């Protein structure tokens, strides 16, 4: 079984999604949370921090991350367990740093998720149940003011 982690960055009633490139072998042309495979010797939280840095260019505040549950995809040799994490705080502005994997990223209103082609049908309900924290200004925004 493959183990994957994803992170839900939520702000102002919206979640950041990545659109999987139509050329991807697995789950092409679908919207998903950013994330990726857990490498040997990594914890899920370590993998989440690495993937958010590699894919979005943000540094998550690991103390703000909470594991919210699992989604399951595929079967047999292609089975994937996806650990879904809520990321309450991060440093930096998300940008698409993995254009070979994702052809777009977007902030999507949580109420709009059910109308999108998502990797997993349970994703909308899981993200919809996430609390939105009372946020201070972004760390990078606080420096620009």
mmCIF file with all atom_site columns, C-alpha atoms in Angstrom:
data_model
loop_
_atom_site.group_PDB
_atom_site.id
_atom_site.type_symbol
_atom_site.label_atom_id
_atom_site.label_alt_id
_atom_site.label_comp_id
_atom_site.label_asym_id
_atom_site.label_entity_id
_atom_site.label_seq_id
_atom_site.pdbx_PDB_ins_code
_atom_site.Cartn_x
_atom_site.Cartn_y
_atom_site.Cartn_z
_atom_site.occupancy
_atom_site.B_iso_or_equiv
_atom_site.pdbx_formal_charge
_atom_site.auth_seq_id
_atom_site.auth_comp_id
_atom_site.auth_asym_id
_atom_site.auth_atom_id
_atom_site.pdbx_PDB_model_num
ATOM 1   C CA . UNK A 1 1   ? 0.000   0.000  0.000   1.00 0.00 ? 1   UNK A CA 1
ATOM 2   C CA . UNK A 1 2   ? 1.280   3.456  -0.927  1.00 0.00 ? 2   UNK A CA 1
ATOM 3   C CA . UNK A 1 3   ? 1.100   6.116  1.780   1.00 0.00 ? 3   UNK A CA 1
ATOM 4   C CA . UNK A 1 4   ? 0.420   9.712  0.762   1.00 0.00 ? 4   UNK A CA 1
ATOM 5   C CA . UNK A 1 5   ? -0.136  12.894 2.772   1.00 0.00 ? 5   UNK A CA 1
ATOM 6   C CA . UNK A 1 6   ? -2.143  15.941 1.758   1.00 0.00 ? 6   UNK A CA 1
ATOM 7   C CA . UNK A 1 7   ? -2.555  19.305 3.392   1.00 0.00 ? 7   UNK A CA 1
ATOM 8   C CA . UNK A 1 8   ? -5.648  21.502 3.546   1.00 0.00 ? 8   UNK A CA 1
ATOM 9   C CA . UNK A 1 9   ? -4.636  25.150 3.749   1.00 0.00 ? 9   UNK A CA 1
ATOM 10  C CA . UNK A 1 10  ? -7.850  26.986 4.612   1.00 0.00 ? 10  UNK A CA 1
ATOM 11  C CA . UNK A 1 11  ? -8.326  30.742 4.641   1.00 0.00 ? 11  UNK A CA 1
ATOM 12  C CA . UNK A 1 12  ? -11.340 33.053 4.292   1.00 0.00 ? 12  UNK A CA 1
ATOM 13  C CA . UNK A 1 13  ? -13.742 30.161 3.645   1.00 0.00 ? 13  UNK A CA 1
ATOM 14  C CA . UNK A 1 14  ? -11.592 28.724 0.847   1.00 0.00 ? 14  UNK A CA 1
ATOM 15  C CA . UNK A 1 15  ? -9.173  25.804 0.559   1.00 0.00 ? 15  UNK A CA 1
ATOM 16  C CA . UNK A 1 16  ? -6.118  25.697 -1.676  1.00 0.00 ? 16  UNK A CA 1
ATOM 17  C CA . UNK A 1 17  ? -6.417  22.991 -4.333  1.00 0.00 ? 17  UNK A CA 1
ATOM 18  C CA . UNK A 1 18  ? -4.045  21.778 -7.028  1.00 0.00 ? 18  UNK A CA 1
ATOM 19  C CA . UNK A 1 19  ? -5.241  20.615 -10.442 1.00 0.00 ? 19  UNK A CA 1
ATOM 20  C CA . UNK A 1 20  ? -3.469  17.410 -11.455 1.00 0.00 ? 20  UNK A CA 1
ATOM 21  C CA . UNK A 1 21  ? -2.001  17.684 -14.923 1.00 0.00 ? 21  UNK A CA 1
ATOM 22  C CA . UNK A 1 22  ? -3.935  15.825 -17.670 1.00 0.00 ? 22  UNK A CA 1
ATOM 23  C CA . UNK A 1 23  ? -0.649  14.034 -18.488 1.00 0.00 ? 23  UNK A CA 1
ATOM 24  C CA . UNK A 1 24  ? -0.393  12.415 -15.015 1.00 0.00 ? 24  UNK A CA 1
ATOM 25  C CA . UNK A 1 25  ? -0.644  8.637  -14.942 1.00 0.00 ? 25  UNK A CA 1
ATOM 26  C CA . UNK A 1 26  ? -2.624  8.536  -11.705 1.00 0.00 ? 26  UNK A CA 1
ATOM 27  C CA . UNK A 1 27  ? -5.809  10.593 -11.322 1.00 0.00 ? 27  UNK A CA 1
ATOM 28  C CA . UNK A 1 28  ? -5.195  13.007 -14.221 1.00 0.00 ? 28  UNK A CA 1
ATOM 29  C CA . UNK A 1 29  ? -7.203  16.183 -14.786 1.00 0.00 ? 29  UNK A CA 1
ATOM 30  C CA . UNK A 1 30  ? -8.734  16.233 -11.283 1.00 0.00 ? 30  UNK A CA 1
ATOM 31  C CA . UNK A 1 31  ? -8.570  18.676 -8.376  1.00 0.00 ? 31  UNK A CA 1
ATOM 32  C CA . UNK A 1 32  ? -6.855  17.558 -5.169  1.00 0.00 ? 32  UNK A CA 1
ATOM 33  C CA . UNK A 1 33  ? -5.225  18.824 -2.022  1.00 0.00 ? 33  UNK A CA 1
ATOM 34  C CA . UNK A 1 34  ? -1.479  19.402 -2.383  1.00 0.00 ? 34  UNK A CA 1
ATOM 35  C CA . UNK A 1 35  ? 0.763   16.642 -1.086  1.00 0.00 ? 35  UNK A CA 1
ATOM 36  C CA . UNK A 1 36  ? 2.636   13.525 -2.056  1.00 0.00 ? 36  UNK A CA 1
ATOM 37  C CA . UNK A 1 37  ? 4.205   10.228 -1.091  1.00 0.00 ? 37  UNK A CA 1
ATOM 38  C CA . UNK A 1 38  ? 5.720   9.599  2.324   1.00 0.00 ? 38  UNK A CA 1
ATOM 39  C CA . UNK A 1 39  ? 9.335   8.575  1.781   1.00 0.00 ? 39  UNK A CA 1
ATOM 40  C CA . UNK A 1 40  ? 11.144  5.840  3.712   1.00 0.00 ? 40  UNK A CA 1
ATOM 41  C CA . UNK A 1 41  ? 12.116  7.039  7.185   1.00 0.00 ? 41  UNK A CA 1
ATOM 42  C CA . UNK A 1 42  ? 9.746   10.022 7.132   1.00 0.00 ? 42  UNK A CA 1
ATOM 43  C CA . UNK A 1 43  ? 6.801   10.612 9.404   1.00 0.00 ? 43  UNK A CA 1
ATOM 44  C CA . UNK A 1 44  ? 3.603   11.879 7.789   1.00 0.00 ? 44  UNK A CA 1
ATOM 45  C CA . UNK A 1 45  ? 4.204   15.321 9.290   1.00 0.00 ? 45  UNK A CA 1
ATOM 46  C CA . UNK A 1 46  ? 7.772   15.452 7.924   1.00 0.00 ? 46  UNK A CA 1
ATOM 47  C CA . UNK A 1 47  ? 6.499   14.424 4.485   1.00 0.00 ? 47  UNK A CA 1
ATOM 48  C CA . UNK A 1 48  ? 3.736   17.028 4.666   1.00 0.00 ? 48  UNK A CA 1
ATOM 49  C CA . UNK A 1 49  ? 6.231   19.800 5.480   1.00 0.00 ? 49  UNK A CA 1
ATOM 50  C CA . UNK A 1 50  ? 8.523   18.687 2.630   1.00 0.00 ? 50  UNK A CA 1
ATOM 51  C CA . UNK A 1 51  ? 5.704   18.418 0.095   1.00 0.00 ? 51  UNK A CA 1
ATOM 52  C CA . UNK A 1 52  ? 4.242   21.843 0.955   1.00 0.00 ? 52  UNK A CA 1
ATOM 53  C CA . UNK A 1 53  ? 7.709   23.362 0.539   1.00 0.00 ? 53  UNK A CA 1
ATOM 54  C CA . UNK A 1 54  ? 8.383   21.538 -2.758  1.00 0.00 ? 54  UNK A CA 1
ATOM 55  C CA . UNK A 1 55  ? 4.957   21.984 -4.345  1.00 0.00 ? 55  UNK A CA 1
ATOM 56  C CA . UNK A 1 56  ? 3.838   25.376 -2.999  1.00 0.00 ? 56  UNK A CA 1
ATOM 57  C CA . UNK A 1 57  ? 6.945   27.088 -1.663  1.00 0.00 ? 57  UNK A CA 1
ATOM 58  C CA . UNK A 1 58  ? 5.458   27.529 1.810   1.00 0.00 ? 58  UNK A CA 1
ATOM 59  C CA . UNK A 1 59  ? 6.816   26.500 5.187   1.00 0.00 ? 59  UNK A CA 1
ATOM 60  C CA . UNK A 1 60  ? 4.082   25.061 7.345   1.00 0.00 ? 60  UNK A CA 1
ATOM 61  C CA . UNK A 1 61  ? 4.068   25.773 11.047  1.00 0.00 ? 61  UNK A CA 1
ATOM 62  C CA . UNK A 1 62  ? 4.128   22.110 12.080  1.00 0.00 ? 62  UNK A CA 1
ATOM 63  C CA . UNK A 1 63  ? 2.591   22.837 15.490  1.00 0.00 ? 63  UNK A CA 1
ATOM 64  C CA . UNK A 1 64  ? -0.511  24.113 13.656  1.00 0.00 ? 64  UNK A CA 1
ATOM 65  C CA . UNK A 1 65  ? -1.017  20.916 11.636  1.00 0.00 ? 65  UNK A CA 1
ATOM 66  C CA . UNK A 1 66  ? -3.569  18.342 12.761  1.00 0.00 ? 66  UNK A CA 1
ATOM 67  C CA . UNK A 1 67  ? -4.327  14.991 11.178  1.00 0.00 ? 67  UNK A CA 1
ATOM 68  C CA . UNK A 1 68  ? -8.012  14.840 10.202  1.00 0.00 ? 68  UNK A CA 1
ATOM 69  C CA . UNK A 1 69  ? -8.428  11.366 8.751   1.00 0.00 ? 69  UNK A CA 1
ATOM 70  C CA . UNK A 1 70  ? -7.751  8.991  5.888   1.00 0.00 ? 70  UNK A CA 1
ATOM 71  C CA . UNK A 1 71  ? -9.055  8.585  2.376   1.00 0.00 ? 71  UNK A CA 1
ATOM 72  C CA . UNK A 1 72  ? -8.556  5.345  0.461   1.00 0.00 ? 72  UNK A CA 1
ATOM 73  C CA . UNK A 1 73  ? -8.016  5.087  -3.287  1.00 0.00 ? 73  UNK A CA 1
ATOM 74  C CA . UNK A 1 74  ? -7.441  2.153  -5.626  1.00 0.00 ? 74  UNK A CA 1
ATOM 75  C CA . UNK A 1 75  ? -7.048  -1.491 -4.695  1.00 0.00 ? 75  UNK A CA 1
ATOM 76  C CA . UNK A 1 76  ? -4.477  -4.268 -4.701  1.00 0.00 ? 76  UNK A CA 1
ATOM 77  C CA . UNK A 1 77  ? -1.001  -3.121 -5.757  1.00 0.00 ? 77  UNK A CA 1
ATOM 78  C CA . UNK A 1 78  ? -2.420  0.317  -6.608  1.00 0.00 ? 78  UNK A CA 1
ATOM 79  C CA . UNK A 1 79  ? -4.016  0.876  -3.181  1.00 0.00 ? 79  UNK A CA 1
ATOM 80  C CA . UNK A 1 80  ? -3.265  4.259  -1.657  1.00 0.00 ? 80  UNK A CA 1
ATOM 81  C CA . UNK A 1 81  ? -3.941  5.498  1.871   1.00 0.00 ? 81  UNK A CA 1
ATOM 82  C CA . UNK A 1 82  ? -4.107  9.287  1.945   1.00 0.00 ? 82  UNK A CA 1
ATOM 83  C CA . UNK A 1 83  ? -3.567  10.973 5.290   1.00 0.00 ? 83  UNK A CA 1
ATOM 84  C CA . UNK A 1 84  ? -5.416  14.303 5.258   1.00 0.00 ? 84  UNK A CA 1
ATOM 85  C CA . UNK A 1 85  ? -4.000  17.085 7.406   1.00 0.00 ? 85  UNK A CA 1
ATOM 86  C CA . UNK A 1 86  ? -5.375  20.515 8.256   1.00 0.00 ? 86  UNK A CA 1
ATOM 87  C CA . UNK A 1 87  ? -2.624  23.154 8.186   1.00 0.00 ? 87  UNK A CA 1
ATOM 88  C CA . UNK A 1 88  ? -3.590  26.061 10.395  1.00 0.00 ? 88  UNK A CA 1
ATOM 89  C CA . UNK A 1 89  ? -0.611  28.313 9.698   1.00 0.00 ? 89  UNK A CA 1
ATOM 90  C CA . UNK A 1 90  ? 2.158   28.664 7.147   1.00 0.00 ? 90  UNK A CA 1
ATOM 91  C CA . UNK A 1 91  ? 4.805   31.133 6.054   1.00 0.00 ? 91  UNK A CA 1
ATOM 92  C CA . UNK A 1 92  ? 4.887   32.353 2.452   1.00 0.00 ? 92  UNK A CA 1
ATOM 93  C CA . UNK A 1 93  ? 2.432   32.766 -0.380  1.00 0.00 ? 93  UNK A CA 1
ATOM 94  C CA . UNK A 1 94  ? 1.527   29.522 -2.154  1.00 0.00 ? 94  UNK A CA 1
ATOM 95  C CA . UNK A 1 95  ? 2.668   29.300 -5.775  1.00 0.00 ? 95  UNK A CA 1
ATOM 96  C CA . UNK A 1 96  ? 2.779   26.369 -8.183  1.00 0.00 ? 96  UNK A CA 1
ATOM 97  C CA . UNK A 1 97  ? 6.338   25.086 -7.771  1.00 0.00 ? 97  UNK A CA 1
ATOM 98  C CA . UNK A 1 98  ? 5.541   21.733 -9.429  1.00 0.00 ? 98  UNK A CA 1
ATOM 99  C CA . UNK A 1 99  ? 4.148   22.623 -12.879 1.00 0.00 ? 99  UNK A CA 1
ATOM 100 C CA . UNK A 1 100 ? 5.029   19.155 -14.181 1.00 0.00 ? 100 UNK A CA 1
ATOM 101 C CA . UNK A 1 101 ? 2.594   17.684 -11.637 1.00 0.00 ? 101 UNK A CA 1
ATOM 102 C CA . UNK A 1 102 ? -0.075  20.422 -11.472 1.00 0.00 ? 102 UNK A CA 1
ATOM 103 C CA . UNK A 1 103 ? -1.184  22.717 -14.247 1.00 0.00 ? 103 UNK A CA 1
ATOM 104 C CA . UNK A 1 104 ? -3.033  25.045 -11.856 1.00 0.00 ? 104 UNK A CA 1
ATOM 105 C CA . UNK A 1 105 ? -3.596  25.913 -8.199  1.00 0.00 ? 105 UNK A CA 1
ATOM 106 C CA . UNK A 1 106 ? -6.603  27.816 -6.890  1.00 0.00 ? 106 UNK A CA 1
ATOM 107 C CA . UNK A 1 107 ? -8.337  28.953 -3.730  1.00 0.00 ? 107 UNK A CA 1
ATOM 108 C CA . UNK A 1 108 ? -11.765 27.339 -3.932  1.00 0.00 ? 108 UNK A CA 1
ATOM 109 C CA . UNK A 1 109 ? -14.703 28.179 -1.698  1.00 0.00 ? 109 UNK A CA 1
ATOM 110 C CA . UNK A 1 110 ? -15.454 25.240 0.554   1.00 0.00 ? 110 UNK A CA 1
ATOM 111 C CA . UNK A 1 111 ? -19.109 25.413 -0.471  1.00 0.00 ? 111 UNK A CA 1
ATOM 112 C CA . UNK A 1 112 ? -18.051 25.011 -4.130  1.00 0.00 ? 112 UNK A CA 1
ATOM 113 C CA . UNK A 1 113 ? -16.067 21.778 -3.675  1.00 0.00 ? 113 UNK A CA 1
ATOM 114 C CA . UNK A 1 114 ? -18.938 19.408 -4.404  1.00 0.00 ? 114 UNK A CA 1
ATOM 115 C CA . UNK A 1 115 ? -19.243 20.844 -7.931  1.00 0.00 ? 115 UNK A CA 1
ATOM 116 C CA . UNK A 1 116 ? -15.618 20.123 -8.884  1.00 0.00 ? 116 UNK A CA 1
ATOM 117 C CA . UNK A 1 117 ? -14.088 16.942 -10.321 1.00 0.00 ? 117 UNK A CA 1
ATOM 118 C CA . UNK A 1 118 ? -12.151 15.799 -7.245  1.00 0.00 ? 118 UNK A CA 1
ATOM 119 C CA . UNK A 1 119 ? -9.710  12.911 -6.814  1.00 0.00 ? 119 UNK A CA 1
ATOM 120 C CA . UNK A 1 120 ? -11.860 11.448 -4.041  1.00 0.00 ? 120 UNK A CA 1
ATOM 121 C CA . UNK A 1 121 ? -15.592 11.882 -3.488  1.00 0.00 ? 121 UNK A CA 1
ATOM 122 C CA . UNK A 1 122 ? -15.126 12.154 0.285   1.00 0.00 ? 122 UNK A CA 1
ATOM 123 C CA . UNK A 1 123 ? -12.779 15.098 -0.010  1.00 0.00 ? 123 UNK A CA 1
ATOM 124 C CA . UNK A 1 124 ? -15.504 17.764 -0.087  1.00 0.00 ? 124 UNK A CA 1
ATOM 125 C CA . UNK A 1 125 ? -17.131 16.482 3.118   1.00 0.00 ? 125 UNK A CA 1
ATOM 126 C CA . UNK A 1 126 ? -13.803 16.110 4.918   1.00 0.00 ? 126 UNK A CA 1
ATOM 127 C CA . UNK A 1 127 ? -12.625 19.618 4.000   1.00 0.00 ? 127 UNK A CA 1
ATOM 128 C CA . UNK A 1 128 ? -16.075 21.038 4.764   1.00 0.00 ? 128 UNK A CA 1
ATOM 129 C CA . UNK A 1 129 ? -15.770 19.787 8.338   1.00 0.00 ? 129 UNK A CA 1
ATOM 130 C CA . UNK A 1 130 ? -12.482 21.611 8.966   1.00 0.00 ? 130 UNK A CA 1
ATOM 131 C CA . UNK A 1 131 ? -12.508 24.506 11.385  1.00 0.00 ? 131 UNK A CA 1
ATOM 132 C CA . UNK A 1 132 ? -11.290 27.828 10.070  1.00 0.00 ? 132 UNK A CA 1
ATOM 133 C CA . UNK A 1 133 ? -8.882  29.264 12.625  1.00 0.00 ? 133 UNK A CA 1
ATOM 134 C CA . UNK A 1 134 ? -8.911  32.836 13.774  1.00 0.00 ? 134 UNK A CA 1
ATOM 135 C CA . UNK A 1 135 ? -5.929  33.880 11.724  1.00 0.00 ? 135 UNK A CA 1
ATOM 136 C CA . UNK A 1 136 ? -3.409  36.595 12.349  1.00 0.00 ? 136 UNK A CA 1
ATOM 137 C CA . UNK A 1 137 ? -1.933  38.309 9.280   1.00 0.00 ? 137 UNK A CA 1
ATOM 138 C CA . UNK A 1 138 ? 0.266   35.985 7.211   1.00 0.00 ? 138 UNK A CA 1
ATOM 139 C CA . UNK A 1 139 ? 3.870   36.036 8.378   1.00 0.00 ? 139 UNK A CA 1
ATOM 140 C CA . UNK A 1 140 ? 5.012   37.326 4.989   1.00 0.00 ? 140 UNK A CA 1
ATOM 141 C CA . UNK A 1 141 ? 2.225   39.935 4.923   1.00 0.00 ? 141 UNK A CA 1
ATOM 142 C CA . UNK A 1 142 ? 3.095   41.242 8.379   1.00 0.00 ? 142 UNK A CA 1
ATOM 143 C CA . UNK A 1 143 ? 6.602   42.112 7.142   1.00 0.00 ? 143 UNK A CA 1
ATOM 144 C CA . UNK A 1 144 ? 5.304   44.105 4.152   1.00 0.00 ? 144 UNK A CA 1
ATOM 145 C CA . UNK A 1 145 ? 3.056   46.479 6.097   1.00 0.00 ? 145 UNK A CA 1
#
